[in-house]
Short mmCIF file of C-alpha atoms in Angstrom, two decimals:
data_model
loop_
_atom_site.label_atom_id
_atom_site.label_comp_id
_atom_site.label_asym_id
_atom_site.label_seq_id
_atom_site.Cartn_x
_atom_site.Cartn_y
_atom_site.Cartn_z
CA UNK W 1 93.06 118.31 82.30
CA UNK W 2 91.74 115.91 85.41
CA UNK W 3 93.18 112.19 84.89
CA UNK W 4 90.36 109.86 84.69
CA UNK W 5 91.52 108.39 87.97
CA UNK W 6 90.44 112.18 89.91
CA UNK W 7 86.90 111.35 88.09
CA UNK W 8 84.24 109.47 90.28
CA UNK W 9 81.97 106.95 88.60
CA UNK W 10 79.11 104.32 88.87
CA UNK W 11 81.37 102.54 91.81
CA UNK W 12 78.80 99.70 92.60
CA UNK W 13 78.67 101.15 95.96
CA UNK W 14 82.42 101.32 96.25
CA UNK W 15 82.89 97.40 95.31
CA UNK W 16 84.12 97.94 91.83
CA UNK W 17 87.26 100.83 91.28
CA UNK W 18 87.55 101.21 88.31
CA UNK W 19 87.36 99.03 84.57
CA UNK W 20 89.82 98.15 82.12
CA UNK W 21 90.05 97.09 78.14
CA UNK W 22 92.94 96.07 76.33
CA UNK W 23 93.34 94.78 72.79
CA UNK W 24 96.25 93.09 71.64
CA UNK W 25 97.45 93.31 68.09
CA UNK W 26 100.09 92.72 65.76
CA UNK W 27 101.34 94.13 62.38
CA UNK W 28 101.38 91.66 59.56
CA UNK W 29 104.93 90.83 57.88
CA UNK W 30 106.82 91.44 61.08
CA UNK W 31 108.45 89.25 63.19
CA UNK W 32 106.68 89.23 66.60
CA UNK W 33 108.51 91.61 69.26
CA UNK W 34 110.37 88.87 71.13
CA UNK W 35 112.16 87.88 68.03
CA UNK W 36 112.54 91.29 65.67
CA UNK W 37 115.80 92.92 65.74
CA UNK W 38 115.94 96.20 66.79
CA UNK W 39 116.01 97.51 63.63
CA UNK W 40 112.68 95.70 63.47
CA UNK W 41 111.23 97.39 66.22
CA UNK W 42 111.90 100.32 65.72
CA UNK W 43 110.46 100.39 61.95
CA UNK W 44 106.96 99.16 64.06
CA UNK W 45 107.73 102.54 66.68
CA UNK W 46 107.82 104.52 63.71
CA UNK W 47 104.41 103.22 61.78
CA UNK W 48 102.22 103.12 64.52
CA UNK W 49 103.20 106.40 65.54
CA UNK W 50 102.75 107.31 61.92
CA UNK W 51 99.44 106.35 62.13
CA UNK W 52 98.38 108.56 64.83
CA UNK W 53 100.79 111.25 63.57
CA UNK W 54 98.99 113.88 60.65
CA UNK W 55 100.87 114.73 57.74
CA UNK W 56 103.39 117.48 59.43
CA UNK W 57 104.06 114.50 61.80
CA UNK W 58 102.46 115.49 64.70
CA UNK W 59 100.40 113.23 67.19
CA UNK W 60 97.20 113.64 67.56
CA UNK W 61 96.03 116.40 69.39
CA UNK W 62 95.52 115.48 73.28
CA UNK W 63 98.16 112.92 72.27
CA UNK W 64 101.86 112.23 73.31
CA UNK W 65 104.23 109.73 72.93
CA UNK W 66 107.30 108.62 75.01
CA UNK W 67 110.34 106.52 74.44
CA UNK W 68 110.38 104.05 76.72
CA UNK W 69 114.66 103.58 76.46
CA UNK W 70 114.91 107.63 77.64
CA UNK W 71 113.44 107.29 80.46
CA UNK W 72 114.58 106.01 83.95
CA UNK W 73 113.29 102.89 85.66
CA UNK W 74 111.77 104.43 88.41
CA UNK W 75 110.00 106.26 85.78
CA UNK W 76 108.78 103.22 84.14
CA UNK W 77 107.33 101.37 87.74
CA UNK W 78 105.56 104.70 88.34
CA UNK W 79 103.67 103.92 85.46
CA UNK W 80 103.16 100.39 86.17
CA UNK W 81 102.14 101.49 89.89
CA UNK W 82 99.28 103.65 88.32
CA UNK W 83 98.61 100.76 86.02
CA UNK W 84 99.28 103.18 82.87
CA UNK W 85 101.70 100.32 81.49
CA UNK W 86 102.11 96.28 82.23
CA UNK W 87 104.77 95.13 84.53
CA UNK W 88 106.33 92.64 81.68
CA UNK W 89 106.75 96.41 79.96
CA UNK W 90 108.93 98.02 82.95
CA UNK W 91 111.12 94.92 81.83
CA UNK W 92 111.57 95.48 77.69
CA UNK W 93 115.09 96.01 76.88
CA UNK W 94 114.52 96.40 73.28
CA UNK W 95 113.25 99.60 71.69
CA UNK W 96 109.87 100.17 72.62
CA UNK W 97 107.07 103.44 73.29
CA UNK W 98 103.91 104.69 74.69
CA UNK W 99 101.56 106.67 73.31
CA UNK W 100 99.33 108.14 76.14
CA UNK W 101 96.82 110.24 76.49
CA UNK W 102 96.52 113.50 78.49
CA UNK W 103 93.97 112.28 80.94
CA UNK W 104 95.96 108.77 80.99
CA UNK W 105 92.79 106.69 80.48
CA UNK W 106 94.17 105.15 77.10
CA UNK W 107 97.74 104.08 76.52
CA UNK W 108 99.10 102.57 73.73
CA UNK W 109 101.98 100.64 74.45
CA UNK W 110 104.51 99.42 71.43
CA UNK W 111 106.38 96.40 71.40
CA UNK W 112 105.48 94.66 74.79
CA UNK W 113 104.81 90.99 74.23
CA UNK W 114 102.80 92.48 71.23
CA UNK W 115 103.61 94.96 68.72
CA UNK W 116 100.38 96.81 70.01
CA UNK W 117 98.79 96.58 73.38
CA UNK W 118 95.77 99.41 73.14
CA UNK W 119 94.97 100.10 76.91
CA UNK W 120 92.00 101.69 78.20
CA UNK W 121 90.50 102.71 81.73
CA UNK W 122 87.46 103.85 82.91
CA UNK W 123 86.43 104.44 86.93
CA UNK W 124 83.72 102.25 88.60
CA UNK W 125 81.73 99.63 86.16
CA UNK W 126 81.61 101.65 82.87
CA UNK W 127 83.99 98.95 80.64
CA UNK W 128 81.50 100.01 77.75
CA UNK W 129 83.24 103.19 78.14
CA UNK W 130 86.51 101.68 77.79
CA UNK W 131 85.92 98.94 75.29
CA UNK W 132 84.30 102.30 73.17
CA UNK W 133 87.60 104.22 73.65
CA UNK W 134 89.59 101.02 72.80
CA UNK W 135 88.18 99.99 69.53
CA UNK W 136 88.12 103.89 68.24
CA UNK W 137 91.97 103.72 68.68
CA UNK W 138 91.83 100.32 67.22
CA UNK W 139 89.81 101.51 63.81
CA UNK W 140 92.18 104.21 63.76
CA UNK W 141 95.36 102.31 63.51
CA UNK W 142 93.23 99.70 61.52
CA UNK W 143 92.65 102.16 58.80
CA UNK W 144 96.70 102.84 58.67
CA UNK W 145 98.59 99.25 59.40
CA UNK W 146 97.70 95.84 58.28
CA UNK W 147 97.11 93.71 61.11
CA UNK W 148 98.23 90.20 60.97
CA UNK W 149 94.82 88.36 61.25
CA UNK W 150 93.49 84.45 60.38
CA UNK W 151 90.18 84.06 59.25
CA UNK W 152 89.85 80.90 61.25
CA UNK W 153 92.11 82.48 64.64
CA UNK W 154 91.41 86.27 64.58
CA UNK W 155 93.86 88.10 65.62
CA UNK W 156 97.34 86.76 66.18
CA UNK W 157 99.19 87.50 68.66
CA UNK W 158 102.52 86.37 70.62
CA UNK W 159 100.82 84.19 73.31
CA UNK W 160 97.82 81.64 72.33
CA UNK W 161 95.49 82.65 75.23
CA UNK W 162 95.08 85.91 73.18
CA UNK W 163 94.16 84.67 69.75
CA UNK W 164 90.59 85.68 68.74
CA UNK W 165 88.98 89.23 69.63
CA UNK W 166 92.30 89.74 71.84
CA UNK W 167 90.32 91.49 73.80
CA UNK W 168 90.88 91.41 77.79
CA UNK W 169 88.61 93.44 79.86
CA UNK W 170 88.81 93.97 83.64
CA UNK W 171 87.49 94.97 86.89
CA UNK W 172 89.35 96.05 89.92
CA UNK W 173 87.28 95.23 92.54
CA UNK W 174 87.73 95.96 96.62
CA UNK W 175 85.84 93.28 98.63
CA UNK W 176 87.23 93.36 101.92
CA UNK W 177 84.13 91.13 103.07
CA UNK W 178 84.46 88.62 101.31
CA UNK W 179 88.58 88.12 101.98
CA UNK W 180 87.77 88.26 105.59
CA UNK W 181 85.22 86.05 105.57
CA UNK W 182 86.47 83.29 103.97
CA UNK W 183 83.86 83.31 101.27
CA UNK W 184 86.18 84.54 98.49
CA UNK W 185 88.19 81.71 97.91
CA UNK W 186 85.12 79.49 97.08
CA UNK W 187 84.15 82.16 94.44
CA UNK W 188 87.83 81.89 93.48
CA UNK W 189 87.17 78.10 92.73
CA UNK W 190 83.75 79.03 90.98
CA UNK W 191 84.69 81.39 88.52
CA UNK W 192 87.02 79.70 86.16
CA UNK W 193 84.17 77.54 85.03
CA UNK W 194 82.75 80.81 83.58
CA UNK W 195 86.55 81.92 81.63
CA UNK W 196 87.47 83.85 84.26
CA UNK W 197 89.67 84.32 86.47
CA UNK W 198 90.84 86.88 89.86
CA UNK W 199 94.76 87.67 90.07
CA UNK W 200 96.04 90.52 92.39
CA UNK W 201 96.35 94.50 92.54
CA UNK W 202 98.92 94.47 89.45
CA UNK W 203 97.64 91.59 87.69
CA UNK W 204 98.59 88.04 86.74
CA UNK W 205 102.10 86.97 89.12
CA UNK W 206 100.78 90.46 91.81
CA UNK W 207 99.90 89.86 95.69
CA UNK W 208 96.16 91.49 96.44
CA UNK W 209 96.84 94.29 98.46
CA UNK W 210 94.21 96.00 100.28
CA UNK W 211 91.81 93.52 99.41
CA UNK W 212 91.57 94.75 96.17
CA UNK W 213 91.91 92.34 93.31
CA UNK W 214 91.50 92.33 89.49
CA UNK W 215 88.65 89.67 87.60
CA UNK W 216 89.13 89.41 84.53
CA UNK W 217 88.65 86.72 81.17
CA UNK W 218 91.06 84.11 80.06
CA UNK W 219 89.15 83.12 76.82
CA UNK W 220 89.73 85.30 73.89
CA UNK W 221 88.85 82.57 70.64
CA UNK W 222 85.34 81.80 70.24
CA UNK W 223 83.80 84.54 71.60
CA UNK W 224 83.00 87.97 70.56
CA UNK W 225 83.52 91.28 72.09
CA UNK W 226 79.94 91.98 73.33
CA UNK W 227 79.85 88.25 74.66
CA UNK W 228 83.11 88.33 76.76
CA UNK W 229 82.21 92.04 78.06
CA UNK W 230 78.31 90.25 79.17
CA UNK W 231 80.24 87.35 80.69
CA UNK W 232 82.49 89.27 82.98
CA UNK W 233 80.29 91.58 83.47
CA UNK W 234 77.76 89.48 85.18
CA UNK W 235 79.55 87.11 87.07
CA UNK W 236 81.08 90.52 89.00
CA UNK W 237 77.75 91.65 89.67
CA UNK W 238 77.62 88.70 91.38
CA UNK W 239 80.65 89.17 93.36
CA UNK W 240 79.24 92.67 94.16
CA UNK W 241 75.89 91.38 95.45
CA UNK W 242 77.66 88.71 97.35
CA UNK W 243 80.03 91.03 98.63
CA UNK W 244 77.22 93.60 99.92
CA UNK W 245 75.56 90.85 101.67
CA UNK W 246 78.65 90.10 103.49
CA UNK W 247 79.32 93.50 104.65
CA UNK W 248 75.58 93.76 105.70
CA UNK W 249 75.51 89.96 107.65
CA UNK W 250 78.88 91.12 109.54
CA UNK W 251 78.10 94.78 110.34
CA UNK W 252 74.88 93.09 112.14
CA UNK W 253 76.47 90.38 113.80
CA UNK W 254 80.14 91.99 114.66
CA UNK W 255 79.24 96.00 114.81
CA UNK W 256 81.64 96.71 117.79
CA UNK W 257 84.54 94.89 116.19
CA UNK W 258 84.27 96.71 112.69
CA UNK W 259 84.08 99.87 114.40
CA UNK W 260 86.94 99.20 116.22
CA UNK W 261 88.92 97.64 113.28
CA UNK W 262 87.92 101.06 111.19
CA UNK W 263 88.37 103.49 114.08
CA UNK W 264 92.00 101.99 114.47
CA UNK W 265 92.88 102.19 110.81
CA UNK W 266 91.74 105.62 110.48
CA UNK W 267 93.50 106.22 113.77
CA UNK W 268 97.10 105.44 111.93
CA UNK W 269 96.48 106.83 108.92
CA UNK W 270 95.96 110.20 110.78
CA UNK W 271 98.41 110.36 113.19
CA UNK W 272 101.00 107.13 111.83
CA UNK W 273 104.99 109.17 111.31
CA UNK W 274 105.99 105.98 109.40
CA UNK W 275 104.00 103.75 107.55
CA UNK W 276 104.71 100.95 105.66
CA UNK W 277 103.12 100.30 102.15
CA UNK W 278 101.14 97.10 102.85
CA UNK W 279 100.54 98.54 105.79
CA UNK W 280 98.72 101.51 104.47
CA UNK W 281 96.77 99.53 102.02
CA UNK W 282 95.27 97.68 104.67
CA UNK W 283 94.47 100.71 106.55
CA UNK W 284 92.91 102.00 103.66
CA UNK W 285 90.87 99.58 102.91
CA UNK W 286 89.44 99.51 106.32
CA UNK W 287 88.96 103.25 106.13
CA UNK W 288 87.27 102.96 102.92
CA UNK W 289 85.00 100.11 104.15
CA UNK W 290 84.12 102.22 107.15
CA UNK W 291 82.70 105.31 105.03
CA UNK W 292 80.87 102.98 103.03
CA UNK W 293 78.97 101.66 105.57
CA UNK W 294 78.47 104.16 107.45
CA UNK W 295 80.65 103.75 110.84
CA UNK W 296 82.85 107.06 110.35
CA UNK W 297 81.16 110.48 108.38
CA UNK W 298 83.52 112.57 106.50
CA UNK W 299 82.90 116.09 105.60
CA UNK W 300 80.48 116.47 102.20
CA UNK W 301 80.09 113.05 102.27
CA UNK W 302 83.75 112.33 100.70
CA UNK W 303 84.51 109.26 99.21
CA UNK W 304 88.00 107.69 99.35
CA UNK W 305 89.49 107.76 95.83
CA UNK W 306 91.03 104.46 96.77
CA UNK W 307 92.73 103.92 93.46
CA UNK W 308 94.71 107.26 93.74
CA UNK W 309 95.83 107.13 97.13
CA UNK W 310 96.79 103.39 96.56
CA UNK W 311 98.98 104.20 93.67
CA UNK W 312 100.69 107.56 94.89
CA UNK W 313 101.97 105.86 97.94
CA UNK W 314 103.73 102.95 96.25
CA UNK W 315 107.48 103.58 96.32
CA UNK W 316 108.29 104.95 92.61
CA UNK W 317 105.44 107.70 92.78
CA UNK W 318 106.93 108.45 96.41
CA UNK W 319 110.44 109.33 94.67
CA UNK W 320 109.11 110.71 91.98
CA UNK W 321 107.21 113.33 94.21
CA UNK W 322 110.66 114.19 95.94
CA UNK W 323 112.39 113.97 92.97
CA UNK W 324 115.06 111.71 94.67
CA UNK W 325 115.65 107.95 95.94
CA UNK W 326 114.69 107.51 99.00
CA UNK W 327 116.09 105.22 101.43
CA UNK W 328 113.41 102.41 103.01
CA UNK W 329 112.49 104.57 106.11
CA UNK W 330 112.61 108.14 104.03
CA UNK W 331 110.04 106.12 102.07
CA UNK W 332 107.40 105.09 105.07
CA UNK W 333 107.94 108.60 106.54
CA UNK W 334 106.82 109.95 102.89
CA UNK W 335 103.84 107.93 102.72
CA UNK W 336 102.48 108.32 106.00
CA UNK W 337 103.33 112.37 105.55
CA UNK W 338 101.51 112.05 101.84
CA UNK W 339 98.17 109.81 103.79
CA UNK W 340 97.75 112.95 106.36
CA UNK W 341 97.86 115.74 103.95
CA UNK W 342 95.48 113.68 101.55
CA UNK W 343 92.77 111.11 103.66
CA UNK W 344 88.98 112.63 103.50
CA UNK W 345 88.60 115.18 106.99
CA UNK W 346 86.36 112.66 108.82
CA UNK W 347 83.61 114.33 111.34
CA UNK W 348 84.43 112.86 114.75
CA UNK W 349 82.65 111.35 117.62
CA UNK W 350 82.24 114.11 120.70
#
């Protein structure tokens, strides 16, 4: 089966990558995970698993579930590098699982700050989609576990900023435009009037790499579902529109120096022996800029699948490919050998 991530969708004209739900929720009479004994946890492990499981104990079909204490760390930060788990779960010492499914665009993950963080992805600006997947997992569980919930609060969960729906939704957005311009900082400023906020590639603490960063709500109490989804979901159409007229206004007024800033990029990626990681996210997102607008033609019209590429050439996949460490420079030789085997052919200039 394709991963979701192979899967091209309504991109917004290559602006928005991809969306993101994820409900947090917690099992009533159980100590939250940060202060359950193991025993504890793993008691939670086995009833949410339950839930999913039928009555000879298997998973649901299309289903399977890992334990996250067999498995190595490199393991666990190639997930977190293709944003199938959260950083703060690389980092859980205490017993803990994920349920994921086969095209990786929900996973379940089990004791992270919450007993249940229900994850779900969708590409371009389809978090309908998600939030749709999210809450059938949701019902499903809901029909099995009690959840602890207020009738004042909503859901409880470990950290305050989640109580209510404890729903966040997301979009990964690429607005190289804006960054350069300057003009993304004041929208930076803007947005937290509306509940929202803009953190980097891997989320609240992460650098934006690539010019790609995540938007996504900070209010969870007081609001429902439908109204947090219409929120976010405007205010980054927004950001799209502004980010379109951007590209438009500088292609005008700087032509020559985005062709050359594209043409150089794509130059590197082609031909680079050794490239570094932030490196080749910035030459990506040049490249990817470049198709979009037009200044380089690739064959069949071929998109760059920007979230792919940016997450197979991040050091865990890279050993994980080879199926060994590699050193620093084994690493940059990797990636740029990985880039040339897998950048759309682009039709060149005669």
């Amino acid at each position: 089966m394709s991963k979701w991530y192979e899967q091209q969708g309504d991109h917004q004209q290559g602006v928005i990558i991809s969306s993101r739900v994820r409900l947090a929720r917690n099992l009533s009479d159980y100590a939250f995970p940060n202060r359950a004994k193991a025993a504890v946890s793993h008691e939670v492990i086995g009833k949410l698993s339950g839930a999913m499981s039928d009555e000879k104990g298997q998973l649901a079909q299309g289903y399977s579930i890992v334990d996250m204490n067999q498995i190595s760390q490199v393991d666990k930060i190639a997930m977190m590098e293709m944003h199938i788990i959260s950083p703060n779960f690389v980092k859980i010492q205490g017993p803990s699982a994920l349920i994921l499914s086969e095209d990786e665009a929900v996973s379940i993950m089990i004791n992270e700050e919450d007993h249940l963080r229900i994850q779900s992805m969708a590409p371009g600006m389809d978090l309908y989609k998600a939030l749709d997947e999210a809450n059938k997992m949701d019902d499903l569980f809901e029909d099995k576990v009690d959840y602890a919930f207020d009738q004042d609060l909503g859901y409880l969960t470990a950290c305050p900023t989640n109580l209510g729906t404890g729903l966040r939704a997301s979009y990964m957005i690429h607005v190289p435009a804006l960054e350069t311009s300057g003009q993304l900082q004041l929208i930076l400023d803007a947005i937290g009037k509306f509940g929202l906020t803009v953190r980097g590639i891997y989320g609240e603490g992460s650098d934006a790499l690539g010019s790609v960063f995540q938007i996504s709500n900070q209010v969870t109490l007081g609001m429902t579902e439908q109204e947090i989804i219409d929120n976010l979901s405007s205010v980054t159409r927004q950001i799209v529109e502004q980010e379109l007229l951007v590209r438009s206004k500088l292609l005008k007024e700087k032509r020559h120096r985005f062709e050359d800033a594209v043409y150089r990029s794509y130059g590197i990626l082609k031909y680079a022996r050794m490239i570094t990681s932030k490196e080749a996210m910035t030459m990506l997102s040049d490249m990817k800029l470049g198709i979009e607008l037009g200044i380089i033609r690739t064959e069949n019209d071929e998109q760059i699948n920007i979230y792919n590429l940016m997450s197979r050439i991040q050091p865990a996949n890279l050993q994980i490919m080879h199926n060994r460490h590699l050193s620093s420079d084994e690493r940059d030789m990797a990636r740029a050998d990985y880039l040339r085997k897998h950048l759309p052919k682009v039709i060149e200039e005669r």
